[in-house]
C-alpha cells in the first residue's frame, strides 16, 4: 500500500442525491464527504482503482436558473481535491443533463482534470458535456443504472491508469469531435483513390471523417404589425383541462392537446391543471397564467397591442419527449396553426 | 416544436428558463423566463406586481416576433 488511490468526486441532482423530488429542485449545492446513492455503487465498481471521496449534490432548477451556481459547484468540487469528476448518469433527464454538463465543464475548464458522465443520446446536455468529458451512452431512464455504472467504471479505470483510450465506437463513449494522430499503412492519396474506386464499384465505404449533420431552421420573417396579427399560445408546460381528456402523458409525451380559450380572460377561471411530470406543478396549479399567460394576452388584445389571441392554445408535456415525437407533434401543430391563419406564436416552456 | 413552427414560416418566440436547451434544439427567437416551474410569473410577488412582470415578459415576446433575426437571438 504505497501509492494513494486516486480521488473521484461525483456530481448528483437532488433526486439521486437522496434529498427529494421536484419539491427539492431549488436546493443549493452542498457536499457530502462520502459516496451517496449511485456514487456508492460506482465506488464499489471501481474497487481498488479509485475512491469516491465526496458527492456534490445540487437541485436541478437551482443549477440551471442561478448564475452563481456554477462557481458554487466548482468551489465544492475543488474542495475535495479530485483527480477525476463523475457527473450523473443523467439518462434522458434534460435539466440534469445540462447540470452534468456544468460539472464536466468545472473539471475540464477550471480544474483541468478528466470527467466521465452517462447520458441518453437525445439528452440536450450531451452536446455541451462531451467537450469536457467522456460520455457513456445509456438507456433513456434510470432503469439503465446497472448497465451504465460498470461501463463508466471501465472508462474511469482506463483513464486513471493512463491507459490509451481507443476510438469512441470501440471504447463505448460518444464521439467528442476530437482528432488523434495515428499512423496508417497507406498514405492519404492512396486511401482516397481506393475509396473512390470502391464507391464507383457501388461498394460500401467508411468515411475517415464523418461530417456532423445539422438541421438548422431559418428564422421565419418577423410579423410587421403585431397589433393586427393573430397570435397563438403554445406550451410544453402540460397545462390541460383537469380531467386530461386527451390522456396526454406526463412524461415522454406522444400527444398534444388543443383547448379553447374563447370567452376566457384568465387561466384561473378554467378548471385546468398541470400534468407535467418534470417540474413541481404547485405554482402552475395555483395560477395557470404563470405557464400560459392568458390574462395579459387578453389585456393586450383589448388594448389593441395584439390583433387577436387565437381561440385555441396547444399544449403537450416537454420532459423526456423523444426528438422524433417532438418533431411530429411540432409539424402537426405548425400545420394546424397555419391552416387557422395564425401569424405568430408565443411558446412557453417549463 | 419551435423549430417546426419556424419551418412552416410562422415566427415563434420561445419563453423559457434554460435558454441553452432552447438554443441547442434550434429555437431562433428566445426570451429568458423567470423560473422552470413558472416561466411567466413569480409566486413571491404580490398579485398585481406578478401580473406586471408577466406583461413585461409577454411584451418582450411581442417585440421578438416583430424583429427580423438572422440567427438565434435572445431578447
Coordinates of C-alpha atoms in Angstrom, one line a residue:
Chain A
X1 CA 0.0 0.0 0.0
X2 CA 2.3 2.7 -1.2
X3 CA 0.5 4.9 -3.6
X4 CA -2.5 6.9 -2.7
X5 CA -5.7 5.9 -4.5
X6 CA -7.0 8.5 -7.0
X7 CA -9.8 10.6 -5.7
X8 CA -13.2 10.7 -7.6
X9 CA -15.8 13.3 -6.8
X10 CA -19.4 12.6 -8.1
X11 CA -22.0 15.2 -9.0
X12 CA -25.7 14.2 -8.5
X13 CA -29.0 16.0 -8.6
X14 CA -31.4 16.3 -5.7
X15 CA -33.2 13.1 -6.7
X16 CA -30.2 10.8 -7.0
X17 CA -28.5 12.7 -4.1
X18 CA -31.4 11.4 -2.0
X19 CA -32.7 14.8 -0.9
X20 CA -36.1 14.6 -2.6
X21 CA -38.1 15.1 -5.8
X22 CA -39.3 18.1 -7.7
X23 CA -40.1 20.0 -4.4
X24 CA -36.3 20.0 -3.7
X25 CA -35.2 21.1 -7.2
X26 CA -34.4 24.5 -5.8
X27 CA -31.8 23.2 -3.3
X28 CA -28.4 25.0 -3.5
X29 CA -25.3 22.8 -3.9
X30 CA -23.6 21.1 -0.9
X31 CA -21.0 18.5 -0.5
X32 CA -21.0 15.2 1.4
X33 CA -17.7 13.7 2.1
X34 CA -18.9 10.2 1.2
X35 CA -20.4 8.4 -1.8
X36 CA -24.1 8.9 -1.9
X37 CA -26.6 6.8 -3.8
X38 CA -25.3 5.8 -7.3
X39 CA -21.9 7.2 -6.3
X40 CA -21.8 4.4 -3.7
X41 CA -22.5 1.8 -6.4
X42 CA -19.8 3.4 -8.6
X43 CA -17.3 3.3 -5.7
X44 CA -17.9 -0.5 -5.4
X45 CA -17.5 -0.9 -9.2
X46 CA -14.2 1.0 -9.0
X47 CA -12.9 -1.4 -6.3
X48 CA -9.1 -0.9 -5.9
X49 CA -8.8 1.6 -8.7
X50 CA -10.1 4.7 -7.0
X51 CA -12.2 6.0 -4.2
X52 CA -15.3 8.2 -4.5
X53 CA -14.3 10.6 -1.7
X54 CA -17.2 13.0 -2.0
X55 CA -20.6 13.7 -3.6
X56 CA -21.7 17.2 -4.6
X57 CA -25.5 17.5 -4.7
X58 CA -27.5 20.3 -6.3
X59 CA -31.1 20.8 -7.2
X60 CA -31.8 20.7 -11.0
X61 CA -33.6 24.0 -11.0
X62 CA -31.0 25.8 -8.9
X63 CA -28.0 25.0 -11.1
X64 CA -29.9 25.8 -14.3
X65 CA -31.5 29.0 -13.0
X66 CA -28.9 30.7 -10.8
X67 CA -25.8 32.3 -12.4
X68 CA -23.8 31.8 -9.2
X69 CA -24.5 28.1 -9.2
X70 CA -21.6 27.3 -11.5
X71 CA -18.9 28.8 -9.2
X72 CA -20.5 27.4 -6.1
X73 CA -20.4 23.9 -7.6
X74 CA -16.8 24.5 -8.8
X75 CA -15.7 25.5 -5.3
X76 CA -17.3 22.4 -3.7
X77 CA -15.8 20.0 -6.3
X78 CA -12.4 21.6 -6.0
X79 CA -12.5 21.5 -2.2
X80 CA -12.5 17.7 -2.3
X81 CA -9.3 17.7 -4.4
X82 CA -10.5 15.3 -7.1
X83 CA -8.3 13.6 -9.7
X84 CA -11.5 12.9 -11.8
X85 CA -15.1 14.1 -11.8
X86 CA -18.1 11.9 -12.5
X87 CA -21.4 13.5 -13.3
X88 CA -24.7 11.6 -13.3
X89 CA -25.5 9.4 -15.2
X90 CA -28.4 11.6 -16.3
X91 CA -30.1 9.3 -18.7
X92 CA -32.7 11.4 -20.7
X93 CA -33.3 14.0 -18.0
X94 CA -32.8 17.3 -19.7
X95 CA -32.2 19.6 -16.8
X96 CA -30.0 17.0 -15.1
X97 CA -28.0 16.6 -18.3
X98 CA -27.4 20.3 -18.5
X99 CA -26.3 20.2 -14.9
X100 CA -23.9 17.4 -15.5
X101 CA -22.5 19.3 -18.4
X102 CA -21.7 22.1 -16.0
X103 CA -20.0 19.7 -13.6
X104 CA -18.0 18.4 -16.5
X105 CA -17.1 21.9 -17.5
X106 CA -15.8 22.5 -14.0
X107 CA -13.5 19.5 -14.4
X108 CA -12.3 20.4 -17.8
X109 CA -12.1 24.1 -17.7
X110 CA -11.4 25.0 -14.1
X111 CA -9.5 22.0 -12.7
X112 CA -8.0 20.6 -15.8
X113 CA -8.9 17.0 -14.9
X114 CA -10.8 14.3 -16.8
X115 CA -14.6 13.9 -16.4
X116 CA -16.9 11.0 -17.1
X117 CA -20.7 11.0 -17.4
X118 CA -23.5 8.9 -18.8
X119 CA -26.4 10.1 -20.9
X120 CA -29.1 9.0 -23.4
X121 CA -28.3 10.1 -26.9
X122 CA -31.1 12.7 -27.1
X123 CA -30.2 14.4 -23.8
X124 CA -29.7 18.1 -24.5
X125 CA -26.8 18.0 -22.1
X126 CA -24.8 15.7 -24.3
X127 CA -23.6 18.3 -26.7
X128 CA -22.2 20.8 -24.1
X129 CA -20.8 18.0 -21.9
X130 CA -18.9 16.0 -24.5
X131 CA -16.4 18.8 -25.0
X132 CA -15.2 18.3 -21.5
X133 CA -16.0 14.6 -20.7
X134 CA -16.2 11.1 -21.9
X135 CA -20.0 10.4 -22.0
X136 CA -21.1 6.8 -21.9
X137 CA -24.4 6.1 -23.9
X138 CA -27.1 5.0 -21.5
X139 CA -30.8 4.0 -21.9
X140 CA -33.3 6.7 -21.5
X141 CA -34.3 6.0 -17.9
X142 CA -32.7 5.3 -14.6
X143 CA -33.7 1.6 -15.1
X144 CA -30.4 1.6 -17.0
X145 CA -28.3 2.4 -14.0
X146 CA -27.0 -1.1 -13.6
X147 CA -25.7 -1.1 -17.2
X148 CA -24.4 2.4 -17.1
X149 CA -22.2 2.2 -13.9
X150 CA -19.9 -0.7 -14.9
X151 CA -19.4 1.0 -18.3
X152 CA -18.5 4.3 -16.7
X153 CA -16.3 2.5 -14.2
X154 CA -14.5 0.7 -17.1
X155 CA -13.7 4.0 -18.7
X156 CA -12.7 5.7 -15.4
X157 CA -10.3 2.8 -14.8
X158 CA -8.6 3.2 -18.1
X159 CA -8.3 7.0 -17.7
X160 CA -6.9 6.8 -14.2
X161 CA -4.4 4.1 -15.1
X162 CA -3.3 6.3 -18.0
X163 CA -4.1 3.6 -20.5
X164 CA -4.6 4.8 -24.0
X165 CA -8.2 5.1 -25.0
X166 CA -9.3 3.8 -28.3
X167 CA -11.8 5.5 -30.6
X168 CA -15.3 6.1 -29.3
X169 CA -17.0 3.2 -31.0
X170 CA -14.5 0.7 -29.5
X171 CA -14.4 2.1 -26.0
X172 CA -18.1 2.9 -25.8
X173 CA -18.4 6.7 -25.4
X174 CA -19.9 9.4 -27.6
X175 CA -17.6 10.9 -30.2
X176 CA -16.1 14.1 -28.8
X177 CA -15.2 15.6 -32.1
X178 CA -11.5 15.3 -31.4
X179 CA -8.9 14.1 -33.8
X180 CA -6.0 12.0 -32.9
X181 CA -2.8 11.5 -34.9
X182 CA -2.2 7.9 -35.9
X183 CA -0.1 6.0 -38.4
X184 CA -1.8 4.3 -41.3
X185 CA -0.2 1.7 -43.6
X186 CA -1.2 3.6 -46.7
X187 CA -0.8 7.3 -47.4
X188 CA -3.8 9.5 -47.8
X189 CA -3.9 9.9 -51.5
X190 CA -3.9 6.1 -51.9
X191 CA -6.7 5.7 -49.4
X192 CA -8.7 8.4 -51.1
X193 CA -8.4 6.7 -54.5
X194 CA -9.2 3.3 -53.1
X195 CA -12.3 4.8 -51.5
X196 CA -13.3 6.4 -54.8
X197 CA -12.9 3.1 -56.7
X198 CA -15.0 1.3 -54.1
X199 CA -17.6 3.9 -54.4
X200 CA -17.6 3.7 -58.2
X201 CA -18.0 0.0 -57.9
X202 CA -21.0 0.5 -55.7
X203 CA -19.4 -0.9 -52.6
X204 CA -19.9 0.4 -49.1
X205 CA -17.3 2.8 -47.9
X206 CA -16.5 4.1 -44.4
X207 CA -15.5 7.7 -44.3
X208 CA -12.5 8.7 -42.2
X209 CA -14.1 11.9 -41.2
X210 CA -17.8 11.9 -40.6
X211 CA -19.4 15.3 -41.1
X212 CA -21.8 16.5 -38.5
X213 CA -25.5 16.7 -39.6
X214 CA -27.1 20.0 -38.9
X215 CA -30.8 20.6 -39.1
X216 CA -31.0 24.3 -38.8
X217 CA -34.2 26.1 -39.5
X218 CA -34.1 29.7 -40.8
X219 CA -36.0 32.1 -38.6
X220 CA -39.4 32.9 -40.1
X221 CA -39.7 36.5 -41.1
X222 CA -41.0 38.9 -38.4
X223 CA -44.6 40.0 -38.2
X224 CA -45.0 43.5 -39.5
X225 CA -47.9 44.7 -37.4
X226 CA -48.4 42.6 -34.3
X227 CA -51.4 44.8 -33.4
X228 CA -53.2 43.5 -36.5
X229 CA -52.0 39.9 -36.3
X230 CA -53.4 36.7 -34.8
X231 CA -51.1 35.3 -32.1
X232 CA -51.4 31.8 -30.7
X233 CA -50.1 30.4 -27.4
X234 CA -48.4 27.1 -27.4
X235 CA -46.8 25.4 -24.3
X236 CA -44.8 22.4 -23.4
X237 CA -45.8 23.1 -19.8
X238 CA -48.5 20.4 -19.6
X239 CA -51.5 22.6 -18.5
X240 CA -54.6 20.7 -19.6
X241 CA -58.3 20.5 -18.5
X242 CA -58.4 18.9 -15.1
X243 CA -59.6 15.5 -16.4
X244 CA -56.9 15.4 -19.1
X245 CA -59.4 14.5 -21.8
X246 CA -56.8 13.6 -24.3
X247 CA -54.8 11.5 -21.9
X248 CA -51.6 13.3 -22.6
X249 CA -48.7 11.6 -20.9
X250 CA -47.0 13.3 -18.0
X251 CA -43.6 12.4 -19.5
X252 CA -42.3 11.2 -22.8
X253 CA -45.4 12.6 -24.5
X254 CA -46.6 11.3 -27.8
X255 CA -49.7 13.5 -27.9
X256 CA -50.7 17.1 -27.7
X257 CA -54.0 18.9 -26.9
X258 CA -55.8 21.8 -28.4
X259 CA -58.0 23.6 -25.9
X260 CA -60.4 26.6 -26.3
X261 CA -59.6 29.9 -24.7
X262 CA -62.8 31.5 -26.3
X263 CA -64.5 33.8 -23.8
X264 CA -61.9 33.3 -21.1
X265 CA -59.7 36.0 -19.7
X266 CA -57.7 34.2 -17.1
X267 CA -56.4 30.7 -16.7
X268 CA -57.7 30.7 -13.1
X269 CA -61.3 30.7 -14.4
X270 CA -60.7 27.4 -16.0
X271 CA -60.5 24.1 -14.2
X272 CA -57.1 23.3 -15.6
X273 CA -54.1 21.8 -14.0
X274 CA -50.6 20.7 -14.8
X275 CA -50.0 17.1 -15.6
X276 CA -46.3 17.7 -16.4
X277 CA -44.1 15.2 -14.6
X278 CA -40.9 17.2 -14.9
X279 CA -41.4 20.1 -12.6
X280 CA -43.1 20.9 -9.4
X281 CA -46.6 21.9 -10.5
X282 CA -47.7 23.7 -7.3
X283 CA -47.2 27.2 -8.7
X284 CA -48.8 26.3 -12.1
X285 CA -51.8 24.8 -10.4
X286 CA -52.1 27.9 -8.2
X287 CA -52.2 30.2 -11.2
X288 CA -52.1 28.7 -14.8
X289 CA -51.3 32.1 -16.2
X290 CA -47.7 31.5 -14.9
X291 CA -47.3 29.0 -17.7
X292 CA -50.0 30.0 -20.2
X293 CA -50.1 33.8 -20.0
X294 CA -53.7 34.2 -21.0
X295 CA -54.6 37.0 -18.6
X296 CA -52.1 39.5 -20.1
X297 CA -52.6 38.4 -23.6
X298 CA -56.3 39.2 -23.3
X299 CA -55.4 42.6 -21.8
X300 CA -53.0 43.4 -24.6
X301 CA -55.7 42.2 -27.1
X302 CA -58.3 44.5 -25.5
X303 CA -55.8 47.4 -25.6
X304 CA -55.1 46.8 -29.3
X305 CA -51.5 45.9 -28.8
X306 CA -52.2 42.4 -30.1
X307 CA -54.5 42.0 -33.1
X308 CA -56.2 38.8 -31.8
X309 CA -55.4 36.0 -29.5
X310 CA -56.0 32.7 -31.3
X311 CA -59.1 30.9 -29.9
X312 CA -57.1 27.8 -29.1
X313 CA -53.9 27.0 -27.3
X314 CA -51.8 24.0 -28.0
X315 CA -50.1 22.0 -25.2
X316 CA -48.0 18.9 -24.5
X317 CA -45.6 17.9 -21.8
X318 CA -41.9 18.5 -22.7
X319 CA -40.0 16.1 -20.5
X320 CA -38.2 13.1 -21.8
X321 CA -40.0 13.6 -25.0
X322 CA -38.2 11.9 -27.9
X323 CA -36.9 14.2 -30.7
X324 CA -38.9 12.1 -33.2
X325 CA -42.2 12.6 -31.3
X326 CA -41.5 16.3 -30.6
X327 CA -40.8 16.8 -34.3
X328 CA -44.0 15.0 -35.3
X329 CA -46.1 17.0 -32.8
X330 CA -44.4 20.2 -33.9
X331 CA -45.2 19.6 -37.5
X332 CA -48.8 18.8 -36.8
X333 CA -49.3 21.8 -34.6
X334 CA -47.5 24.1 -37.1
X335 CA -49.8 22.9 -39.9
X336 CA -52.9 23.4 -37.8
X337 CA -51.8 26.9 -36.8
X338 CA -51.0 27.8 -40.4
X339 CA -54.4 26.5 -41.6
X340 CA -56.2 28.6 -39.0
X341 CA -54.4 31.7 -40.1
X342 CA -52.2 32.2 -37.1
X343 CA -49.4 34.7 -37.8
X344 CA -47.2 34.5 -34.8
X345 CA -46.6 32.2 -31.8
X346 CA -45.5 32.5 -28.2
X347 CA -44.2 29.2 -27.0
X348 CA -43.7 28.8 -23.2
X349 CA -41.6 26.1 -21.8
X350 CA -41.1 24.9 -18.3
Chain B
X1 CA -41.9 22.4 -31.7
X2 CA -40.4 25.9 -32.0
X3 CA -38.4 24.6 -35.0
X4 CA -41.3 23.2 -36.9
X5 CA -43.4 26.3 -36.4
X6 CA -40.5 28.4 -37.7
X7 CA -40.0 26.0 -40.6
X8 CA -43.6 26.4 -41.8
X9 CA -43.0 30.2 -41.9
X10 CA -44.7 31.4 -38.7
X11 CA -42.4 33.4 -36.5
X12 CA -42.2 31.9 -33.0
X13 CA -40.7 33.1 -29.8
X14 CA -39.8 30.6 -27.0
X15 CA -40.2 31.9 -23.4
X16 CA -38.1 29.5 -21.3
X17 CA -35.7 29.4 -18.4
X18 CA -33.0 27.1 -19.7
X19 CA -32.2 29.1 -22.8
X20 CA -29.2 26.8 -23.5
X21 CA -31.7 24.0 -24.2
X22 CA -33.8 26.2 -26.5
X23 CA -30.6 27.2 -28.4
X24 CA -29.5 23.6 -28.7
X25 CA -32.8 22.4 -30.1
X26 CA -32.8 25.2 -32.7
X27 CA -35.1 28.0 -31.5
X28 CA -34.4 31.2 -33.2
X29 CA -36.2 33.8 -31.0
X30 CA -35.7 33.3 -27.3
X31 CA -36.9 35.3 -24.2
X32 CA -35.4 34.2 -20.9
X33 CA -38.1 33.3 -18.4
X34 CA -38.4 33.6 -14.6
X35 CA -38.0 30.0 -13.5
X36 CA -38.7 26.5 -14.7
X37 CA -42.0 25.9 -12.8
X38 CA -43.3 29.4 -13.5
X39 CA -41.8 30.8 -16.7
X40 CA -44.3 33.7 -16.9
X41 CA -44.8 34.5 -13.2
X42 CA -43.3 34.7 -9.8
X43 CA -45.2 33.4 -6.8
X44 CA -43.1 35.6 -4.5
X45 CA -44.6 38.8 -5.9
X46 CA -47.9 40.4 -5.0
X47 CA -50.7 39.7 -7.4
X48 CA -50.5 43.0 -9.4
X49 CA -46.7 43.0 -9.4
X50 CA -46.7 39.5 -10.7
X51 CA -49.1 40.4 -13.5
X52 CA -46.9 43.4 -14.4
X53 CA -43.9 41.2 -14.6
X54 CA -45.8 38.8 -16.9
X55 CA -46.9 41.7 -19.0
X56 CA -43.4 42.8 -19.4
X57 CA -42.3 39.4 -20.5
X58 CA -45.1 38.9 -23.0
X59 CA -44.4 42.4 -24.4
X60 CA -40.8 41.3 -24.9
X61 CA -42.1 38.3 -26.7
X62 CA -44.1 40.5 -29.0
X63 CA -41.0 42.6 -29.7
X64 CA -39.2 39.5 -30.6
X65 CA -41.9 38.5 -33.0
X66 CA -41.7 41.9 -34.7
X67 CA -38.0 41.7 -35.1
X68 CA -36.3 40.1 -38.1
X69 CA -33.4 38.0 -37.0
X70 CA -30.6 36.3 -38.9
X71 CA -29.7 33.7 -36.3
X72 CA -30.6 32.7 -32.8
X73 CA -31.3 35.8 -30.8
X74 CA -32.2 36.5 -27.1
X75 CA -34.5 39.3 -26.3

